[in-house]
Structures are given as structure tokens and as C-alpha cells.
Amino acid sequence: MYRLRGNVSLFKALILSYFVVQVVSEIDFEQPDYNIDEVKWGLTNTNKTNTCILLNGILQIIIPYNTVNAMRGLTILTVPRNASVSGSCGSFTENMTLSWFPKSGIDENDPPTNQHSLEFSFKKKGQVIGDPQGVMSEPYYELESLDGVFYAGEAEFPNFSHDKTEYIFRAANLGMLTAPVNLSYFCQSTQVVNSETDETTLVMTYLQAQAFHLGLSDTGPNGVDFGSRSYCPRDGFQMILTVVGCVMLMTLLGAAIFLVLSRRSRQGYVYL
């Protein structure tokens, strides 16, 4: 009878675990200012005939700094939706710079002179090699480098020591955000890029990007103009883990149910 009670307890624990998983999967963890597939920032060429780079997601810069009391502070800057967009479109290289004014903490109508900025540089690779009957490689693009500059101010860097007022972000030879031309790169998972210079970190979440895009696109809720998605490897790995976890859970549930039912059929009753 003790062994049967143990099996029933296991069964109850598995049922509880199953419902916990279901409840957690239904929770909507609110993310700041993000709509899936929306063109949040777009770079249009000077002739206004083509939007060559499309970008969406949550971009945050983590910067440690020294405080006036000789301690370490930490600030997180989020690239705002209204960041201005500049850059250049091209056949083999393209770049997009997002710029926005720091929070002054004094008067929104009197912003600081310097602007935070973050530049994305893309490169197209994999062209036709040789004559049409020769070796061919599917064209794809990738993020080659990231460059940024961020300015310290009391509103965003509380009690900063003023010994350093400018933070440089630089990361080269990245080879990330890779996708075939005509497709958009999509990665729901968090991606972290550390600067080669200052102790600055870029965190990208729910990122969707497309370089060498063809066609005019509008930013905002109606700017849905990304190509079909090319998912990042990390999303695929997490999807596999989720599927394997669900299969294992259902297998354990099935085994527990089988043990309980088989025990009932042999003994005709069970104590709970």
C-alpha cells in the first residue's frame, strides 16, 4: 500500500508540474515598446525610392561608470523609437546609424548638444564565382561591425564622477545577424555584444533586421515590409529543447497514469 501511495504522489506532482508549465507559457511578459514584424527603424536612400535597411527589436546598452563616492554605478540606455536614422545604402556595404538625445533631466525642450549614437554596418557576401556555369554561392548579408558613442549626464548616470563623460562602443569582425538576401534575420533570444574598448555591452532582444532590402517601406505600425524570417540558431536550439521537454513530460505523465490504472485493475481499489 505504501508503494501505491508513492506512485499516486508522483502522479499528483507530475500533474501539478504540467499545469505550472501551461500557466507560465500563457504569461505575457511585457516588453518595452515592441511589436513583432514592425519596421521600427528604416533607412531610405536619398532618392526616397528604396528602404535598404529595416530594423526592429529592443536595443539596450549597459554601461558601468564611476560615482563621486568612489563606487561603481550601472546605467542602461534603451534606444528609443524616435531615434533619428541616417546612413548609406549600397550594393555591397550598407550602414545605419541611430541617434538620440540623452535625457537632460532639466528641460526636454533644451536637450544636450551631443547625441548618443549606435551604428550598424552590414556587408553582402556570397556572389557568383566565375562564369554562369561556374561555382555559385547564394548571396547573404551579415552584420560586420557595431560602433557607438554615449555621453554621461546626471539624469542617466546618477552621481557620476565626471572623470569620464564619453563612452565608446566598438565591435568589429562580428559575422552575426546572418541571413540570405531577401530574407530577414529574426532572433527572439537575447544576444550580447561586448565592446572592444570601454566596458560597454549591447543587449539585443526580439531582433529583426534586414539589409540590402528592395522596396520602399514605412516605419511604424503600417511598416510591415520584412522579408520571410530566417531564424537564428539559438532560437532553433531553444525550440528543440522545448519540444524535447514537452515530450519527456508527456511520457512521464503517460507512465504515471499507466502505473495507477494498472494498479487499480489488479487491486480494485486505491487509498488516496
mmCIF file of C-alpha atoms in Angstrom:
data_model
loop_
_atom_site.group_PDB
_atom_site.id
_atom_site.type_symbol
_atom_site.label_atom_id
_atom_site.label_comp_id
_atom_site.label_asym_id
_atom_site.label_seq_id
_atom_site.Cartn_x
_atom_site.Cartn_y
_atom_site.Cartn_z
ATOM 1 C CA MET A 1 0.000 0.000 0.000
ATOM 2 C CA TYR A 2 2.905 2.371 0.706
ATOM 3 C CA ARG A 3 4.306 1.863 -2.788
ATOM 4 C CA LEU A 4 0.909 2.663 -4.282
ATOM 5 C CA ARG A 5 0.685 5.863 -2.277
ATOM 6 C CA GLY A 6 4.141 6.805 -3.539
ATOM 7 C CA ASN A 7 3.019 6.300 -7.147
ATOM 8 C CA VAL A 8 -0.074 8.431 -6.561
ATOM 9 C CA SER A 9 2.075 11.203 -5.033
ATOM 10 C CA LEU A 10 4.345 11.086 -8.068
ATOM 11 C CA PHE A 11 1.314 11.289 -10.316
ATOM 12 C CA LYS A 12 -0.011 14.351 -8.445
ATOM 13 C CA ALA A 13 3.403 16.057 -8.642
ATOM 14 C CA LEU A 14 3.589 15.451 -12.393
ATOM 15 C CA ILE A 15 0.085 16.820 -12.910
ATOM 16 C CA LEU A 16 0.998 19.935 -10.899
ATOM 17 C CA SER A 17 4.204 20.397 -12.932
ATOM 18 C CA TYR A 18 2.234 20.114 -16.155
ATOM 19 C CA PHE A 19 -0.216 22.853 -15.150
ATOM 20 C CA VAL A 20 2.634 25.101 -13.956
ATOM 21 C CA VAL A 21 4.266 24.774 -17.373
ATOM 22 C CA GLN A 22 0.969 25.623 -19.069
ATOM 23 C CA VAL A 23 0.360 28.696 -16.901
ATOM 24 C CA VAL A 24 3.896 30.035 -17.401
ATOM 25 C CA SER A 25 3.614 29.566 -21.156
ATOM 26 C CA GLU A 26 0.458 31.718 -21.165
ATOM 27 C CA ILE A 27 2.011 34.624 -19.260
ATOM 28 C CA ASP A 28 2.674 37.651 -21.448
ATOM 29 C CA PHE A 29 5.963 39.095 -20.236
ATOM 30 C CA GLU A 30 5.577 42.714 -21.296
ATOM 31 C CA GLN A 31 8.476 44.080 -23.304
ATOM 32 C CA PRO A 32 9.076 47.830 -23.736
ATOM 33 C CA ASP A 33 7.805 49.372 -26.960
ATOM 34 C CA TYR A 34 7.922 46.362 -29.253
ATOM 35 C CA ASN A 35 5.575 44.981 -31.908
ATOM 36 C CA ILE A 36 6.553 41.887 -33.837
ATOM 37 C CA ASP A 37 7.306 42.342 -37.570
ATOM 38 C CA GLU A 38 7.029 46.130 -37.281
ATOM 39 C CA VAL A 39 9.615 48.253 -39.032
ATOM 40 C CA LYS A 40 10.757 50.311 -36.068
ATOM 41 C CA TRP A 41 13.670 51.992 -37.841
ATOM 42 C CA GLY A 42 14.196 52.140 -41.592
ATOM 43 C CA LEU A 43 16.930 53.674 -43.734
ATOM 44 C CA THR A 44 15.696 55.092 -47.049
ATOM 45 C CA ASN A 45 18.041 56.175 -49.823
ATOM 46 C CA THR A 46 18.438 59.818 -50.821
ATOM 47 C CA ASN A 47 16.061 59.425 -53.793
ATOM 48 C CA LYS A 48 13.305 58.107 -51.497
ATOM 49 C CA THR A 49 12.875 55.089 -53.765
ATOM 50 C CA ASN A 50 14.151 52.271 -51.572
ATOM 51 C CA THR A 51 14.377 51.426 -47.876
ATOM 52 C CA CYS A 52 17.587 49.424 -47.809
ATOM 53 C CA ILE A 53 17.857 48.575 -44.082
ATOM 54 C CA LEU A 54 14.965 47.580 -41.820
ATOM 55 C CA LEU A 55 15.375 47.120 -38.082
ATOM 56 C CA ASN A 56 13.163 46.188 -35.166
ATOM 57 C CA GLY A 57 13.665 44.955 -31.616
ATOM 58 C CA ILE A 58 14.769 46.009 -28.159
ATOM 59 C CA LEU A 59 18.273 47.510 -28.076
ATOM 60 C CA GLN A 60 19.836 48.296 -24.716
ATOM 61 C CA ILE A 61 23.327 49.495 -23.828
ATOM 62 C CA ILE A 62 24.720 48.611 -20.407
ATOM 63 C CA ILE A 63 27.442 50.984 -19.161
ATOM 64 C CA PRO A 64 29.277 50.742 -15.809
ATOM 65 C CA TYR A 65 30.726 54.023 -14.526
ATOM 66 C CA ASN A 66 32.486 55.581 -11.535
ATOM 67 C CA THR A 67 30.471 57.565 -8.994
ATOM 68 C CA VAL A 68 31.505 60.554 -6.876
ATOM 69 C CA ASN A 69 31.789 58.359 -3.772
ATOM 70 C CA ALA A 70 34.361 56.096 -5.431
ATOM 71 C CA MET A 71 31.874 53.316 -6.140
ATOM 72 C CA ARG A 72 30.655 51.720 -9.351
ATOM 73 C CA GLY A 73 27.339 52.613 -10.906
ATOM 74 C CA LEU A 74 25.489 50.960 -13.758
ATOM 75 C CA THR A 75 23.165 52.523 -16.293
ATOM 76 C CA ILE A 76 21.035 51.004 -19.056
ATOM 77 C CA LEU A 77 20.266 53.087 -22.129
ATOM 78 C CA THR A 78 17.414 51.930 -24.367
ATOM 79 C CA VAL A 79 17.384 53.057 -27.994
ATOM 80 C CA PRO A 80 14.072 54.948 -28.326
ATOM 81 C CA ARG A 81 11.563 54.526 -31.100
ATOM 82 C CA ASN A 82 12.020 58.159 -32.147
ATOM 83 C CA ALA A 83 15.777 57.826 -32.678
ATOM 84 C CA SER A 84 16.814 59.591 -35.874
ATOM 85 C CA VAL A 85 18.079 57.376 -38.693
ATOM 86 C CA SER A 86 20.963 58.111 -41.042
ATOM 87 C CA GLY A 87 23.403 56.105 -43.084
ATOM 88 C CA SER A 88 24.073 54.893 -46.604
ATOM 89 C CA CYS A 89 22.669 52.273 -48.942
ATOM 90 C CA GLY A 90 24.938 50.350 -51.296
ATOM 91 C CA SER A 91 25.479 47.270 -53.400
ATOM 92 C CA PHE A 92 27.925 45.509 -51.094
ATOM 93 C CA THR A 93 28.119 47.569 -47.882
ATOM 94 C CA GLU A 94 25.397 49.437 -46.004
ATOM 95 C CA ASN A 95 25.277 51.167 -42.656
ATOM 96 C CA MET A 96 22.570 52.582 -40.416
ATOM 97 C CA THR A 97 23.140 54.994 -37.512
ATOM 98 C CA LEU A 98 20.551 55.522 -34.781
ATOM 99 C CA SER A 99 20.947 58.804 -32.872
ATOM 100 C CA TRP A 100 19.029 60.266 -29.948
ATOM 101 C CA PHE A 101 19.498 62.975 -27.339
ATOM 102 C CA PRO A 102 20.409 61.942 -23.790
ATOM 103 C CA LYS A 103 17.933 62.722 -21.043
ATOM 104 C CA SER A 104 18.986 66.079 -19.651
ATOM 105 C CA GLY A 105 16.882 65.956 -16.519
ATOM 106 C CA ILE A 106 16.357 69.713 -16.866
ATOM 107 C CA ASP A 107 14.170 70.639 -19.806
ATOM 108 C CA GLU A 108 13.045 68.371 -22.643
ATOM 109 C CA ASN A 109 12.907 71.402 -24.943
ATOM 110 C CA ASP A 110 16.546 72.187 -24.229
ATOM 111 C CA PRO A 111 18.342 68.899 -24.932
ATOM 112 C CA PRO A 112 22.109 68.371 -24.651
ATOM 113 C CA THR A 113 24.263 69.204 -27.637
ATOM 114 C CA ASN A 114 25.771 65.727 -28.051
ATOM 115 C CA GLN A 115 23.708 62.746 -29.099
ATOM 116 C CA HIS A 116 24.031 59.073 -28.249
ATOM 117 C CA SER A 117 24.580 57.057 -31.420
ATOM 118 C CA LEU A 118 24.799 53.429 -32.499
ATOM 119 C CA GLU A 119 25.897 52.404 -35.988
ATOM 120 C CA PHE A 120 25.223 49.044 -37.678
ATOM 121 C CA SER A 121 27.466 48.126 -40.631
ATOM 122 C CA PHE A 122 26.343 45.319 -42.939
ATOM 123 C CA LYS A 123 28.209 43.566 -45.720
ATOM 124 C CA LYS A 124 26.909 41.423 -48.588
ATOM 125 C CA LYS A 125 28.775 38.217 -49.358
ATOM 126 C CA GLY A 126 28.462 35.072 -51.459
ATOM 127 C CA GLN A 127 28.216 36.292 -55.031
ATOM 128 C CA VAL A 128 28.586 34.318 -58.249
ATOM 129 C CA ILE A 129 32.124 32.982 -58.697
ATOM 130 C CA GLY A 130 33.334 32.590 -62.284
ATOM 131 C CA ASP A 131 31.107 32.287 -65.364
ATOM 132 C CA PRO A 132 27.407 31.279 -65.208
ATOM 133 C CA GLN A 133 28.455 27.626 -65.496
ATOM 134 C CA GLY A 134 30.969 28.035 -62.684
ATOM 135 C CA VAL A 135 30.652 27.797 -58.923
ATOM 136 C CA MET A 136 27.793 29.779 -57.405
ATOM 137 C CA SER A 137 27.139 30.804 -53.828
ATOM 138 C CA GLU A 138 23.841 32.121 -52.503
ATOM 139 C CA PRO A 139 24.122 35.831 -51.639
ATOM 140 C CA TYR A 140 23.763 36.601 -47.952
ATOM 141 C CA TYR A 141 24.423 39.526 -45.647
ATOM 142 C CA GLU A 142 25.848 39.819 -42.162
ATOM 143 C CA LEU A 143 26.484 42.442 -39.515
ATOM 144 C CA GLU A 144 30.171 43.216 -39.819
ATOM 145 C CA SER A 145 30.658 45.812 -37.073
ATOM 146 C CA LEU A 146 28.995 47.971 -34.435
ATOM 147 C CA ASP A 147 30.136 51.444 -33.399
ATOM 148 C CA GLY A 148 28.629 53.743 -30.817
ATOM 149 C CA VAL A 149 29.269 56.720 -28.570
ATOM 150 C CA PHE A 150 27.339 57.556 -25.405
ATOM 151 C CA TYR A 151 27.587 60.658 -23.227
ATOM 152 C CA ALA A 152 27.327 60.704 -19.452
ATOM 153 C CA GLY A 153 24.864 63.047 -17.776
ATOM 154 C CA GLU A 154 23.354 63.216 -14.310
ATOM 155 C CA ALA A 155 19.921 62.082 -15.471
ATOM 156 C CA GLU A 156 21.170 58.802 -16.950
ATOM 157 C CA PHE A 157 24.381 58.405 -14.918
ATOM 158 C CA PRO A 158 23.337 59.367 -11.365
ATOM 159 C CA ASN A 159 26.184 60.688 -9.198
ATOM 160 C CA PHE A 160 28.781 60.063 -11.905
ATOM 161 C CA SER A 161 32.248 61.291 -11.081
ATOM 162 C CA HIS A 162 32.773 63.458 -14.211
ATOM 163 C CA ASP A 163 36.172 61.822 -14.748
ATOM 164 C CA LYS A 164 34.742 60.171 -17.860
ATOM 165 C CA THR A 165 31.931 61.749 -19.854
ATOM 166 C CA GLU A 166 32.159 59.792 -23.112
ATOM 167 C CA TYR A 167 31.901 56.036 -23.633
ATOM 168 C CA ILE A 168 32.950 54.455 -26.915
ATOM 169 C CA PHE A 169 31.471 51.198 -28.187
ATOM 170 C CA ARG A 170 33.375 49.269 -30.838
ATOM 171 C CA ALA A 171 32.939 45.682 -32.005
ATOM 172 C CA ALA A 172 34.423 44.545 -35.339
ATOM 173 C CA ASN A 173 34.535 41.298 -37.350
ATOM 174 C CA LEU A 174 31.258 40.183 -35.828
ATOM 175 C CA GLY A 175 29.894 37.973 -38.595
ATOM 176 C CA MET A 176 26.468 37.875 -36.925
ATOM 177 C CA LEU A 177 22.856 38.645 -37.927
ATOM 178 C CA THR A 178 23.476 36.494 -40.994
ATOM 179 C CA ALA A 179 20.646 35.742 -43.417
ATOM 180 C CA PRO A 180 20.166 35.158 -47.156
ATOM 181 C CA VAL A 181 19.438 38.258 -49.187
ATOM 182 C CA ASN A 182 15.661 38.835 -49.498
ATOM 183 C CA LEU A 183 15.084 37.268 -46.066
ATOM 184 C CA SER A 184 15.009 38.993 -42.697
ATOM 185 C CA TYR A 185 17.099 37.878 -39.762
ATOM 186 C CA PHE A 186 14.929 37.097 -36.720
ATOM 187 C CA CYS A 187 16.134 36.221 -33.227
ATOM 188 C CA GLN A 188 13.806 36.237 -30.250
ATOM 189 C CA SER A 189 16.612 35.130 -27.941
ATOM 190 C CA THR A 190 18.842 37.631 -26.180
ATOM 191 C CA GLN A 191 22.120 38.403 -27.943
ATOM 192 C CA VAL A 192 25.002 40.132 -26.172
ATOM 193 C CA VAL A 193 27.875 42.015 -27.814
ATOM 194 C CA ASN A 194 30.749 43.329 -25.695
ATOM 195 C CA SER A 195 32.740 46.372 -26.734
ATOM 196 C CA GLU A 196 36.423 46.051 -27.583
ATOM 197 C CA THR A 197 37.119 49.432 -25.980
ATOM 198 C CA ASP A 198 35.152 50.637 -22.944
ATOM 199 C CA GLU A 199 33.315 48.272 -20.604
ATOM 200 C CA THR A 200 30.140 48.686 -22.615
ATOM 201 C CA THR A 201 27.697 45.952 -23.585
ATOM 202 C CA LEU A 202 24.943 45.904 -26.193
ATOM 203 C CA VAL A 203 21.984 43.630 -25.464
ATOM 204 C CA MET A 204 19.606 42.856 -28.349
ATOM 205 C CA THR A 205 16.286 41.074 -27.814
ATOM 206 C CA TYR A 206 13.477 40.241 -30.240
ATOM 207 C CA LEU A 207 15.734 41.469 -33.005
ATOM 208 C CA GLN A 208 14.581 41.525 -36.609
ATOM 209 C CA ALA A 209 16.854 43.039 -39.244
ATOM 210 C CA GLN A 210 17.139 43.077 -42.999
ATOM 211 C CA ALA A 211 19.910 44.685 -45.030
ATOM 212 C CA PHE A 212 20.020 45.157 -48.814
ATOM 213 C CA HIS A 213 16.239 45.281 -48.788
ATOM 214 C CA LEU A 214 14.486 46.176 -52.040
ATOM 215 C CA GLY A 215 11.327 48.262 -51.938
ATOM 216 C CA LEU A 216 10.041 51.346 -50.174
ATOM 217 C CA SER A 217 8.835 50.788 -46.622
ATOM 218 C CA ASP A 218 7.193 52.943 -43.979
ATOM 219 C CA THR A 219 8.193 52.804 -40.328
ATOM 220 C CA GLY A 220 5.580 52.435 -37.631
ATOM 221 C CA PRO A 221 2.609 50.057 -37.270
ATOM 222 C CA ASN A 222 1.938 50.055 -41.026
ATOM 223 C CA GLY A 223 5.579 49.449 -41.940
ATOM 224 C CA VAL A 224 5.285 45.693 -42.200
ATOM 225 C CA ASP A 225 7.706 45.028 -45.003
ATOM 226 C CA PHE A 226 10.225 42.499 -43.699
ATOM 227 C CA GLY A 227 11.047 39.521 -45.866
ATOM 228 C CA SER A 228 10.323 35.988 -44.698
ATOM 229 C CA ARG A 229 12.156 35.127 -41.499
ATOM 230 C CA SER A 230 15.492 33.395 -41.239
ATOM 231 C CA TYR A 231 15.677 32.256 -37.609
ATOM 232 C CA CYS A 232 18.859 32.437 -35.566
ATOM 233 C CA PRO A 233 20.437 29.120 -34.420
ATOM 234 C CA ARG A 234 19.779 29.923 -30.754
ATOM 235 C CA ASP A 235 16.019 30.143 -31.349
ATOM 236 C CA GLY A 236 16.120 26.789 -33.120
ATOM 237 C CA PHE A 237 18.062 25.224 -30.252
ATOM 238 C CA GLN A 238 15.615 26.561 -27.681
ATOM 239 C CA MET A 239 12.715 25.277 -29.760
ATOM 240 C CA ILE A 240 14.275 21.809 -29.805
ATOM 241 C CA LEU A 241 14.768 21.924 -26.033
ATOM 242 C CA THR A 242 11.136 22.958 -25.574
ATOM 243 C CA VAL A 243 9.863 20.126 -27.770
ATOM 244 C CA VAL A 244 12.093 17.552 -26.056
ATOM 245 C CA GLY A 245 10.991 18.815 -22.635
ATOM 246 C CA CYS A 246 7.306 18.544 -23.580
ATOM 247 C CA VAL A 247 7.807 15.033 -24.964
ATOM 248 C CA MET A 248 9.593 13.939 -21.788
ATOM 249 C CA LEU A 249 6.881 15.469 -19.603
ATOM 250 C CA MET A 250 4.084 13.786 -21.545
ATOM 251 C CA THR A 251 5.979 10.477 -21.424
ATOM 252 C CA LEU A 252 6.294 10.731 -17.645
ATOM 253 C CA LEU A 253 2.617 11.622 -17.351
ATOM 254 C CA GLY A 254 1.647 8.660 -19.505
ATOM 255 C CA ALA A 255 3.841 6.335 -17.459
ATOM 256 C CA ALA A 256 2.320 7.611 -14.197
ATOM 257 C CA ILE A 257 -1.229 7.188 -15.499
ATOM 258 C CA PHE A 258 -0.408 3.676 -16.703
ATOM 259 C CA LEU A 259 1.006 2.707 -13.301
ATOM 260 C CA VAL A 260 -2.066 3.994 -11.462
ATOM 261 C CA LEU A 261 -4.568 2.372 -13.813
ATOM 262 C CA SER A 262 -2.724 -0.943 -13.896
ATOM 263 C CA ARG A 263 -2.565 -0.992 -10.100
ATOM 264 C CA ARG A 264 -6.290 -0.259 -9.873
ATOM 265 C CA SER A 265 -7.145 -3.051 -12.284
ATOM 266 C CA ARG A 266 -5.206 -5.555 -10.188
ATOM 267 C CA GLN A 267 -6.351 -4.482 -6.718
ATOM 268 C CA GLY A 268 -9.728 -2.953 -7.454
ATOM 269 C CA TYR A 269 -9.217 -0.025 -5.054
ATOM 270 C CA VAL A 270 -6.726 2.601 -4.003
ATOM 271 C CA TYR A 271 -6.157 4.668 -0.891
ATOM 272 C CA LEU A 272 -5.512 8.385 -1.506
#
